[in-house]
Coordinates of C-alpha atoms in Angstrom, one line a residue:
X1 CA -2.7 -23.6 2.8
X2 CA 0.4 -26.0 1.8
X3 CA 2.8 -24.6 3.9
X4 CA 3.0 -22.7 7.6
X5 CA 5.7 -20.6 8.9
X6 CA 7.8 -22.6 11.9
X7 CA 8.3 -19.7 13.7
X8 CA 6.1 -16.3 14.4
X9 CA 7.2 -13.4 15.6
X10 CA 4.6 -11.6 17.5
X11 CA 4.4 -8.1 16.4
X12 CA 1.3 -6.3 16.5
X13 CA 2.5 -3.1 14.1
X14 CA 1.9 -3.1 11.9
X15 CA 8.2 -3.5 -22.4
X16 CA 7.9 -6.9 -24.8
X17 CA 10.4 -8.7 -23.4
X18 CA 11.5 -12.3 -23.0
X19 CA 13.9 -14.4 -20.7
X20 CA 17.6 -14.0 -20.6
X21 CA 17.2 -10.5 -22.1
X22 CA 20.1 -9.9 -19.1
X23 CA 23.2 -12.1 -18.7
X24 CA -15.4 -27.1 -4.9
X25 CA -16.5 -22.9 -4.5
X26 CA -15.4 -20.9 -2.0
X27 CA -17.0 -18.9 -0.4
X28 CA -15.9 -14.8 0.7
X29 CA -14.8 -15.5 4.5
X30 CA -15.3 -13.0 7.6
X31 CA -11.5 -11.5 6.8
X32 CA -11.7 -11.2 3.3
X33 CA -10.1 -13.9 2.5
X34 CA -11.8 -17.0 -0.1
X35 CA -12.7 -20.5 2.3
X36 CA -12.1 -23.5 1.7
X37 CA -14.4 -25.3 -0.3
X38 CA -15.3 -28.5 1.2
X39 CA -16.0 -30.8 -0.7
X40 CA -12.8 -30.2 -2.8
X41 CA -10.7 -33.1 -2.0
X42 CA -7.1 -34.8 -4.2
X43 CA -9.7 -36.6 -6.4
X44 CA -9.9 -33.1 -8.4
X45 CA -7.8 -32.1 -10.9
X46 CA -5.6 -29.2 -10.7
X47 CA -4.7 -27.0 -12.7
X48 CA -1.2 -26.1 -13.7
X49 CA -1.6 -22.8 -15.5
X50 CA -3.5 -19.4 -12.6
X51 CA -4.0 -16.3 -14.7
X52 CA -5.1 -13.0 -12.6
X53 CA -5.8 -10.2 -14.1
X54 CA -4.7 -7.1 -13.7
X55 CA -5.6 -3.3 -14.7
X56 CA -1.8 -2.2 -16.5
X57 CA 1.3 -3.3 -17.3
X58 CA 4.3 -3.1 -15.1
X59 CA 7.0 -0.4 -15.6
X60 CA 9.8 -2.0 -13.4
X61 CA 10.0 -5.4 -11.7
X62 CA 13.4 -4.0 -9.7
X63 CA 12.6 -3.6 -6.4
X64 CA 14.9 -0.1 -5.6
X65 CA 12.5 0.6 -9.9
X66 CA 9.5 2.1 -9.0
X67 CA 6.1 3.0 -6.3
X68 CA 3.8 1.9 -8.5
X69 CA 0.9 -1.4 -6.1
X70 CA 0.9 -3.5 -9.3
X71 CA 4.6 -3.3 -9.9
X72 CA 4.7 -4.2 -6.2
X73 CA 2.1 -6.4 -6.4
X74 CA 4.7 -9.0 -9.4
X75 CA 7.6 -8.8 -7.4
X76 CA 5.7 -9.8 -4.1
X77 CA 6.4 -13.2 -6.4
X78 CA 9.9 -12.9 -8.0
X79 CA 11.5 -11.5 -3.7
X80 CA 11.4 -11.9 -0.3
X81 CA 11.8 -10.0 2.3
X82 CA 13.7 -10.3 5.8
X83 CA 10.7 -10.3 7.5
X84 CA 6.5 -10.6 5.3
X85 CA 3.5 -9.1 6.8
X86 CA 0.9 -11.5 6.9
X87 CA -3.1 -11.4 6.2
X88 CA -3.2 -9.5 9.3
X89 CA -0.4 -6.9 8.9
X90 CA 1.2 -8.8 12.1
X91 CA 4.9 -9.9 11.4
X92 CA 6.0 -12.7 10.6
X93 CA 9.8 -14.6 9.3
X94 CA 10.6 -14.8 6.2
X95 CA 14.0 -14.7 5.2
X96 CA 15.3 -14.2 8.3
X97 CA 14.1 -17.2 10.8
X98 CA 14.0 -15.1 13.6
X99 CA 15.6 -11.5 15.2
X100 CA 16.7 -9.8 19.0
X101 CA 17.0 -6.6 20.1
X102 CA 20.8 -6.6 20.7
X103 CA 20.0 -2.7 22.5
X104 CA 17.7 0.0 21.6
X105 CA 19.5 0.8 18.3
X106 CA 20.7 -2.4 17.3
X107 CA 19.0 -5.4 15.7
X108 CA 20.4 -9.0 15.4
X109 CA 18.3 -11.1 13.0
X110 CA 19.5 -14.7 11.7
X111 CA 18.8 -15.3 8.3
X112 CA 17.3 -18.2 7.0
X113 CA 19.8 -21.5 5.7
X114 CA 20.3 -22.2 2.9
X115 CA 18.2 -19.7 0.3
X116 CA 18.2 -19.7 -3.2
X117 CA 17.7 -17.3 -5.8
X118 CA 16.4 -18.0 -9.0
X119 CA 19.8 -19.2 -11.1
X120 CA 20.8 -21.3 -8.6
X121 CA 23.2 -19.0 -6.0
X122 CA 22.9 -19.5 -2.9
X123 CA 22.0 -15.8 -1.1
X124 CA 24.5 -14.3 1.2
X125 CA 24.3 -12.0 4.4
X126 CA 26.9 -10.1 1.9
X127 CA 24.0 -10.6 -0.6
X128 CA 21.2 -9.5 2.3
X129 CA 23.2 -6.4 3.7
X130 CA 23.7 -5.0 0.2
X131 CA 20.3 -4.9 -1.4
X132 CA 19.4 -3.3 1.8
X133 CA 21.9 -1.3 1.4
X134 CA 20.3 -0.4 -2.6
X135 CA 16.7 0.1 -0.9
X136 CA 18.3 2.8 1.6
X137 CA 19.3 4.6 -1.5
X138 CA 16.4 4.5 -3.5
X139 CA 13.7 7.0 -4.3
X140 CA 11.1 4.8 -3.9
X141 CA 12.7 3.5 -0.6
X142 CA 10.6 6.1 1.2
X143 CA 13.0 6.7 3.7
X144 CA 12.1 3.5 5.6
X145 CA 15.8 1.9 6.0
X146 CA 17.4 5.7 6.2
X147 CA 17.5 4.9 10.3
X148 CA 20.1 2.5 9.5
X149 CA 24.2 3.1 9.7
X150 CA 25.9 0.7 7.6
X151 CA 29.4 1.8 8.0
X152 CA 29.0 0.8 11.5
X153 CA 25.8 -2.0 10.8
X154 CA 28.1 -5.6 9.9
X155 CA 27.9 -9.1 9.4
X156 CA 28.4 -11.1 12.2
X157 CA 28.2 -14.3 10.9
X158 CA 27.0 -16.3 7.2
X159 CA 24.5 -16.4 8.6
X160 CA 23.8 -13.6 10.7
X161 CA 24.2 -9.0 10.0
X162 CA 24.1 -7.1 12.7
X163 CA 21.9 -3.3 11.8
X164 CA 22.2 -0.3 13.2
X165 CA 20.6 2.6 14.1
X166 CA 21.5 6.3 14.0
X167 CA 18.2 6.8 16.4
X168 CA 16.0 4.5 18.3
X169 CA 13.2 3.5 15.3
X170 CA 10.1 2.0 15.9
X171 CA 8.8 1.4 12.8
X172 CA 12.1 -0.4 12.0
X173 CA 11.3 -4.2 11.5
X174 CA 7.8 -3.0 9.8
X175 CA 10.4 -1.4 7.0
X176 CA 11.7 -4.7 6.9
X177 CA 8.5 -6.1 6.3
X178 CA 8.1 -3.3 3.3
X179 CA 6.5 -5.2 0.1
X180 CA 7.9 -2.7 -2.0
X181 CA 11.2 -0.8 -0.9
X182 CA 12.6 -4.6 1.5
X183 CA 12.7 -6.6 -1.1
X184 CA 16.6 -9.0 -1.5
X185 CA 18.8 -9.5 -4.6
X186 CA 21.3 -11.0 -5.7
X187 CA 25.0 -9.1 -5.3
X188 CA 26.1 -10.1 -8.5
X189 CA 23.8 -10.8 -10.4
X190 CA 22.4 -6.4 -9.8
X191 CA 26.0 -5.7 -10.7
X192 CA 26.1 -8.3 -13.8
X193 CA 23.3 -6.4 -15.2
X194 CA 24.8 -2.6 -14.5
X195 CA 22.6 -2.0 -11.4
X196 CA 19.4 -2.8 -13.4
X197 CA 17.2 -4.9 -13.2
X198 CA 14.0 -3.5 -14.4
X199 CA 12.8 -6.6 -16.5
X200 CA 15.0 -9.3 -15.8
X201 CA 14.2 -9.7 -12.2
X202 CA 15.1 -12.3 -10.2
X203 CA 15.2 -13.4 -6.4
X204 CA 14.0 -15.7 -3.8
X205 CA 10.2 -15.4 -4.1
X206 CA 7.6 -18.4 -5.2
X207 CA 7.5 -18.0 -9.4
X208 CA 10.4 -16.7 -11.0
X209 CA 9.9 -14.8 -14.0
X210 CA 9.8 -16.2 -17.7
X211 CA 8.7 -13.1 -20.1
X212 CA 7.0 -9.6 -20.7
X213 CA 4.3 -8.9 -23.6
X214 CA 4.3 -5.5 -23.3
X215 CA 0.2 -4.2 -22.6
X216 CA 0.0 -8.2 -22.5
X217 CA -0.1 -10.0 -20.5
X218 CA 3.6 -11.4 -17.2
X219 CA 4.2 -15.1 -17.1
X220 CA 6.2 -16.6 -14.5
X221 CA 7.2 -19.8 -13.3
X222 CA 6.7 -21.7 -9.8
X223 CA 9.5 -22.4 -8.5
X224 CA 10.0 -25.8 -8.1
X225 CA 13.4 -24.4 -5.2
X226 CA 11.5 -22.8 -2.9
X227 CA 12.7 -22.9 0.6
X228 CA 9.4 -22.8 2.0
X229 CA 7.5 -25.2 -0.6
X230 CA 6.7 -24.3 -4.3
X231 CA 3.1 -24.4 -5.3
X232 CA 0.9 -26.7 -6.4
X233 CA 0.0 -25.7 -10.3
X234 CA 3.2 -24.8 -13.0
X235 CA 2.5 -21.1 -14.4
X236 CA 1.2 -18.2 -13.3
X237 CA 0.4 -15.2 -15.7
X238 CA -0.5 -11.7 -15.6
X239 CA -3.3 -10.6 -18.7
X240 CA -3.1 -7.5 -19.0
X241 CA -6.7 -6.1 -19.1
X242 CA -7.1 -2.5 -18.2
X243 CA -10.8 -2.4 -19.0
X244 CA -12.7 -2.6 -15.5
X245 CA -15.3 -4.6 -17.2
X246 CA -14.2 -6.7 -19.5
X247 CA -11.5 -8.2 -16.6
X248 CA -14.8 -8.7 -14.8
X249 CA -16.4 -11.0 -17.9
X250 CA -13.1 -12.5 -17.9
X251 CA -13.4 -14.7 -14.4
X252 CA -17.3 -15.4 -14.3
X253 CA -16.6 -17.2 -18.3
X254 CA -13.7 -18.4 -17.1
X255 CA -10.9 -16.8 -18.7
X256 CA -9.2 -16.2 -16.0
X257 CA -9.1 -17.3 -12.6
X258 CA -9.1 -13.9 -10.6
X259 CA -9.8 -10.3 -11.2
X260 CA -8.3 -7.4 -9.0
X261 CA -9.3 -4.5 -8.3
X262 CA -13.3 -4.0 -10.4
X263 CA -14.7 -1.5 -10.5
X264 CA -18.1 -0.9 -7.6
X265 CA -21.1 -1.2 -10.1
X266 CA -19.4 -4.4 -10.7
X267 CA -18.9 -5.3 -7.8
X268 CA -22.8 -5.0 -7.1
X269 CA -23.6 -6.6 -10.1
X270 CA -21.1 -9.9 -9.2
X271 CA -22.7 -9.7 -5.8
X272 CA -26.0 -9.7 -7.3
X273 CA -25.6 -12.6 -10.2
X274 CA -23.4 -14.7 -7.6
X275 CA -20.9 -15.1 -11.2
X276 CA -17.8 -15.0 -8.9
X277 CA -16.4 -14.3 -5.0
X278 CA -15.9 -10.9 -4.7
X279 CA -13.2 -10.2 -2.0
X280 CA -13.6 -6.8 -0.8
X281 CA -9.6 -5.2 0.6
X282 CA -9.9 -2.6 3.3
X283 CA -6.5 -0.8 2.5
X284 CA -4.0 0.9 4.3
X285 CA -4.6 4.7 2.2
X286 CA -7.2 7.1 2.0
X287 CA -9.0 9.6 -0.4
X288 CA -9.0 13.3 0.9
X289 CA -8.9 16.7 -0.2
X290 CA -5.5 18.3 0.1
X291 CA -5.6 22.3 1.4
X292 CA -2.5 23.8 0.2
X293 CA -1.5 25.2 4.7
X294 CA 0.1 28.0 2.7
X295 CA -2.0 29.4 0.8
X296 CA -5.1 31.9 1.4
X297 CA -7.3 31.4 3.0
X298 CA -6.9 28.0 3.1
X299 CA -3.6 28.6 5.7
X300 CA -6.6 29.2 8.1
X301 CA -8.0 25.8 9.5
X302 CA -11.0 27.7 10.3
X303 CA -11.3 28.2 6.7
X304 CA -10.5 23.9 6.5
X305 CA -12.9 22.7 8.7
X306 CA -15.7 24.8 6.6
X307 CA -15.1 22.9 4.4
X308 CA -15.4 19.6 6.1
X309 CA -18.4 20.7 7.2
X310 CA -20.0 22.1 3.7
X311 CA -19.3 17.8 2.2
X312 CA -21.5 15.1 2.5
X313 CA -19.5 12.7 2.3
X314 CA -22.4 9.8 2.3
X315 CA -24.1 11.1 -0.3
X316 CA -20.6 11.5 -2.6
X317 CA -19.3 7.3 -1.5
X318 CA -23.0 5.9 -2.5
X319 CA -23.7 8.3 -5.9
X320 CA -19.9 7.7 -7.2
X321 CA -19.3 4.6 -5.7
X322 CA -22.5 3.0 -4.7
X323 CA -22.1 3.4 -0.6
X324 CA -18.6 0.3 -1.0
X325 CA -16.0 3.2 0.5
X326 CA -16.1 3.7 4.3
X327 CA -16.3 7.6 5.0
X328 CA -13.2 8.8 6.0
X329 CA -12.6 9.6 9.6
X330 CA -8.9 9.7 10.9
X331 CA -5.9 11.1 8.7
X332 CA -5.2 7.2 9.2
X333 CA -7.9 4.4 7.5
X334 CA -9.2 2.3 10.4
X335 CA -6.4 -0.9 8.9
X336 CA -3.5 1.8 10.0
X337 CA -2.1 0.4 14.0
X338 CA -2.4 3.2 16.5
X339 CA -6.0 4.7 14.3
X340 CA -8.2 6.1 17.2
X341 CA -12.3 5.5 16.7
X342 CA -12.1 8.3 19.4
X343 CA -11.6 11.3 17.2
X344 CA -14.9 13.8 17.2
X345 CA -17.2 13.1 13.7
X346 CA -16.9 15.5 11.3
X347 CA -20.8 14.8 10.0
X348 CA -22.2 17.5 6.8
X349 CA -23.5 20.4 8.8
X350 CA -24.0 23.8 6.5
X351 CA -25.1 26.5 8.9
X352 CA -22.1 25.5 10.7
X353 CA -19.4 25.5 8.4
X354 CA -20.9 29.5 7.4
X355 CA -20.4 30.6 10.8
X356 CA -16.8 29.0 10.5
X357 CA -16.5 31.1 7.1
X358 CA -17.7 34.4 9.2
X359 CA -15.8 33.8 12.1
X360 CA -12.8 33.8 9.4
X361 CA -13.6 36.7 8.9
X362 CA -15.4 35.2 4.8
X363 CA -19.0 35.3 5.5
X364 CA -19.3 36.0 1.3
X365 CA -17.7 33.4 1.3
X366 CA -14.6 33.3 -2.0
X367 CA -13.7 32.7 -4.9
X368 CA -10.8 28.6 -5.3
X369 CA -10.0 25.6 -7.3
X370 CA -10.2 21.9 -7.1
X371 CA -7.5 19.9 -9.2
X372 CA -8.0 16.1 -9.5
X373 CA -6.9 13.7 -12.6
X374 CA -8.4 12.4 -15.4
X375 CA -11.2 9.7 -14.0
X376 CA -14.5 9.8 -14.4
X377 CA -15.6 8.6 -10.7
X378 CA -13.0 11.5 -9.6
X379 CA -14.7 13.9 -11.8
X380 CA -17.5 13.1 -10.5
X381 CA -17.1 13.1 -7.3
X382 CA -15.7 16.8 -8.1
X383 CA -18.6 18.1 -9.3
X384 CA -19.7 17.0 -6.0
X385 CA -18.0 18.8 -4.1
X386 CA -18.8 21.4 -6.3
X387 CA -22.2 21.9 -5.3
X388 CA -22.1 21.5 -1.9
X389 CA -19.6 23.9 -1.3
X390 CA -21.8 26.9 -3.5
X391 CA -24.3 26.0 -0.6
X392 CA -22.1 27.6 1.8
X393 CA -20.8 30.6 -0.9
X394 CA -18.1 28.7 -1.9
X395 CA -17.1 29.3 -4.8
X396 CA -15.2 26.2 -6.8
X397 CA -13.4 26.1 -10.3
X398 CA -12.2 22.1 -11.6
X399 CA -9.3 21.7 -13.3
X400 CA -8.8 18.3 -14.6
X401 CA -5.3 17.1 -14.9
X402 CA -3.0 14.0 -15.7
X403 CA -1.1 11.9 -13.1
X404 CA 1.9 14.0 -13.5
X405 CA 1.2 17.8 -13.8
X406 CA -1.3 16.9 -10.8
X407 CA 1.5 15.8 -9.2
X408 CA 4.2 18.9 -10.3
X409 CA 0.9 20.9 -9.0
X410 CA 0.5 19.5 -5.8
X411 CA 4.4 19.4 -5.2
X412 CA 5.1 23.3 -6.4
X413 CA 2.4 24.7 -4.0
X414 CA 0.2 25.4 -7.6
X415 CA -3.9 25.0 -5.8
X416 CA -5.8 25.4 -3.8
X417 CA -7.5 21.4 -3.3
X418 CA -6.6 18.9 -4.6
X419 CA -7.7 15.8 -4.6
X420 CA -5.1 12.8 -3.0
X421 CA -4.6 9.6 -2.2
X422 CA -2.0 8.5 0.8
X423 CA -1.6 5.1 3.1
X424 CA 1.1 2.9 4.6
X425 CA 3.3 0.5 2.9
X426 CA 3.8 -1.7 6.0
X427 CA 1.5 -1.1 8.0
X428 CA 2.6 1.3 10.5
X429 CA 1.5 4.9 12.3
X430 CA 4.9 6.1 11.1
X431 CA 4.8 6.2 7.2
X432 CA 1.0 7.2 7.4
X433 CA 2.1 9.9 9.3
X434 CA 4.9 11.4 9.3
X435 CA 6.3 12.0 5.6
X436 CA 2.8 14.3 5.7
X437 CA 3.1 15.9 8.6
X438 CA 5.9 16.8 10.2
X439 CA 7.4 20.2 9.5
X440 CA 10.8 18.9 8.6
X441 CA 8.4 18.0 5.4
X442 CA 6.6 21.0 5.0
X443 CA 7.3 20.8 1.5
X444 CA 9.2 17.6 0.2
X445 CA 5.2 16.1 0.8
X446 CA 2.9 19.0 -1.3
X447 CA 0.7 19.7 1.5
X448 CA 2.7 23.0 3.3
X449 CA 1.5 22.1 6.4
X450 CA 3.4 22.6 9.8
X451 CA 2.5 22.5 13.5
X452 CA 5.0 21.6 16.2
X453 CA 3.1 20.0 18.7
X454 CA 2.8 17.0 15.8
X455 CA 6.7 17.4 15.4
X456 CA 6.6 16.1 19.2
X457 CA 4.4 13.1 19.4
X458 CA 5.5 12.3 15.9
X459 CA 8.5 12.0 16.8
X460 CA 7.8 10.2 20.4
X461 CA 6.0 7.2 18.3
X462 CA 8.8 6.8 16.3
X463 CA 11.6 6.8 19.3
X464 CA 8.6 4.6 21.7
X465 CA 9.2 0.8 22.0
X466 CA 6.4 -0.5 22.8
X467 CA 2.8 -0.3 21.3
X468 CA 1.4 1.5 24.6
X469 CA 3.6 4.8 23.6
X470 CA 3.9 4.5 20.0
X471 CA -0.5 4.3 20.4
X472 CA -0.3 7.5 22.9
X473 CA 1.4 9.3 20.5
X474 CA -0.7 8.9 17.5
X475 CA -3.3 9.2 19.0
X476 CA -2.9 12.8 20.1
X477 CA -0.7 13.2 16.2
X478 CA -4.0 12.0 14.5
X479 CA -6.3 14.6 17.1
X480 CA -4.7 17.3 16.6
X481 CA -5.0 16.8 13.2
X482 CA -8.7 16.6 13.2
X483 CA -8.9 19.9 14.5
X484 CA -6.4 21.0 11.8
X485 CA -7.8 19.4 8.9
X486 CA -5.1 19.7 6.7
X487 CA -6.5 17.1 4.6
X488 CA -10.4 17.5 4.7
X489 CA -11.3 13.2 5.0
X490 CA -13.1 12.0 2.2
X491 CA -12.9 8.2 2.6
X492 CA -11.3 5.0 3.5
X493 CA -10.2 3.5 0.7
X494 CA -11.5 -0.7 -0.6
X495 CA -10.2 -2.3 -3.6
X496 CA -12.6 -5.3 -5.0
X497 CA -11.1 -8.7 -6.3
X498 CA -13.0 -11.3 -8.3
X499 CA -11.9 -15.2 -8.3
X500 CA -13.8 -17.9 -10.0
X501 CA -15.9 -20.4 -7.5
X502 CA -12.6 -23.4 -8.0
X503 CA -10.6 -21.2 -6.5
X504 CA -8.9 -22.4 -2.7
X505 CA -6.1 -20.0 -0.9
X506 CA -6.7 -17.3 -2.3
X507 CA -5.9 -14.3 0.6
X508 CA -5.2 -10.7 0.0
X509 CA -3.7 -8.2 3.1
X510 CA -4.5 -5.0 2.7
X511 CA -1.9 -4.5 1.4
X512 CA -3.2 -5.8 -1.5
X513 CA -0.5 -8.6 -1.5
X514 CA -1.1 -12.3 -2.5
X515 CA 0.9 -15.1 -1.7
X516 CA -0.5 -17.5 -5.0
X517 CA 2.6 -20.4 -4.4
X518 CA -1.0 -21.1 -1.5
X519 CA -3.1 -20.9 -4.2
X520 CA -4.9 -24.0 -6.0
X521 CA -7.7 -24.3 -8.8
X522 CA -9.4 -26.8 -9.9
X523 CA -10.8 -27.9 -13.1

């Protein structure tokens, strides 16, 4: 690593457009990073253009403009937030050098001095407050900053701000590190561009935006004045390669230095051939069957449990994902703080499933539908689930939709079972659970689940300020949901990146965030 943060905050919670349109062979280490090649030395020539293959174009490079994972990974290069999540999902300083709780609802942050935006303007406390308030009003912020009362919050001096909360909100620090929505922008620049910087981003990050060639590539250049030290190369190019196989071949042939989010078949082949370094990234997300808890017969938890017992997750994982995705065992991914590994486990039991259906008055089974998005793997999974549920008398019809239709049907309650995924963008258990299971989100979540006991523990998790109290609250949440089964468990989600053998310093956290300024590629 070319740099080291001077202070660690010990918190274990985890379109063609060009700039100016707006005024040493590493091996995979145990933590999912690439180990530094021992033979690498200053005598080797450093490649000056690092090329990364991604699977789709961006929607918006405005931090408040989208909730796309691809967008976030590019924005992560362009912007900084006050705090940051490292590869272990620990909160560390970024644009805020330090913080202190004045009381349970007042957080004082000391800003780093001398930080400049890419246009040369110095970042101010006013920019920070503007950015946070703008994020609070964005539909893509996930509500993570809703607890902040900006009328009571204040700029203490040019390097100090105080955020005052409406109530105790334990996940605030994680929210200020959220790479999806908590990035800091220039108030002046945003206003000069009419509030929309989707295609002309400008932050304080380690790279500057240069050009966007729609459907082909996004070009960035190193920010030579970056407050934490510049990268050792000049340009960073994201190539848009939608075909999985092509993306894998490109990293093997040297066409790109990094290929992100590979297909399972390519992962196994590349490992077998040792053609590149393959890095697993265990996400903070899970994939599951959402049961419509407001619609018979899925309003009965016995039916939901029966479906859970009827499904063979291991067989699905082996057949569809070549065994690379762990079975889901909780509504939280195992990478999320407060994940409980003491929950009763569901193993396939056809007779148990039949008995539960009989207890629910459905001994003869029933008909239902399963909605999935247009994706070969998901359709194959759905076919396997259909066959497995048929063994207990549940007759499934599969509906395949595009993503927009799938989501609209979910939020309208027009489904029986629907394959979905969910995860936390800031590593905190609150955002893994509260938006999906608190009764105030019964309809907005699209899951139509409510349980006052779950509400009680979710609220306790938000208002408790010690890890011990929060972990205890979220354990209770997971125990109840493990019985109520509003989500039928399928899989913890894992993505795989591949890097060429001359790449050093490539590290991704579970959110797919990579600090490319730490990357070195040798020619």
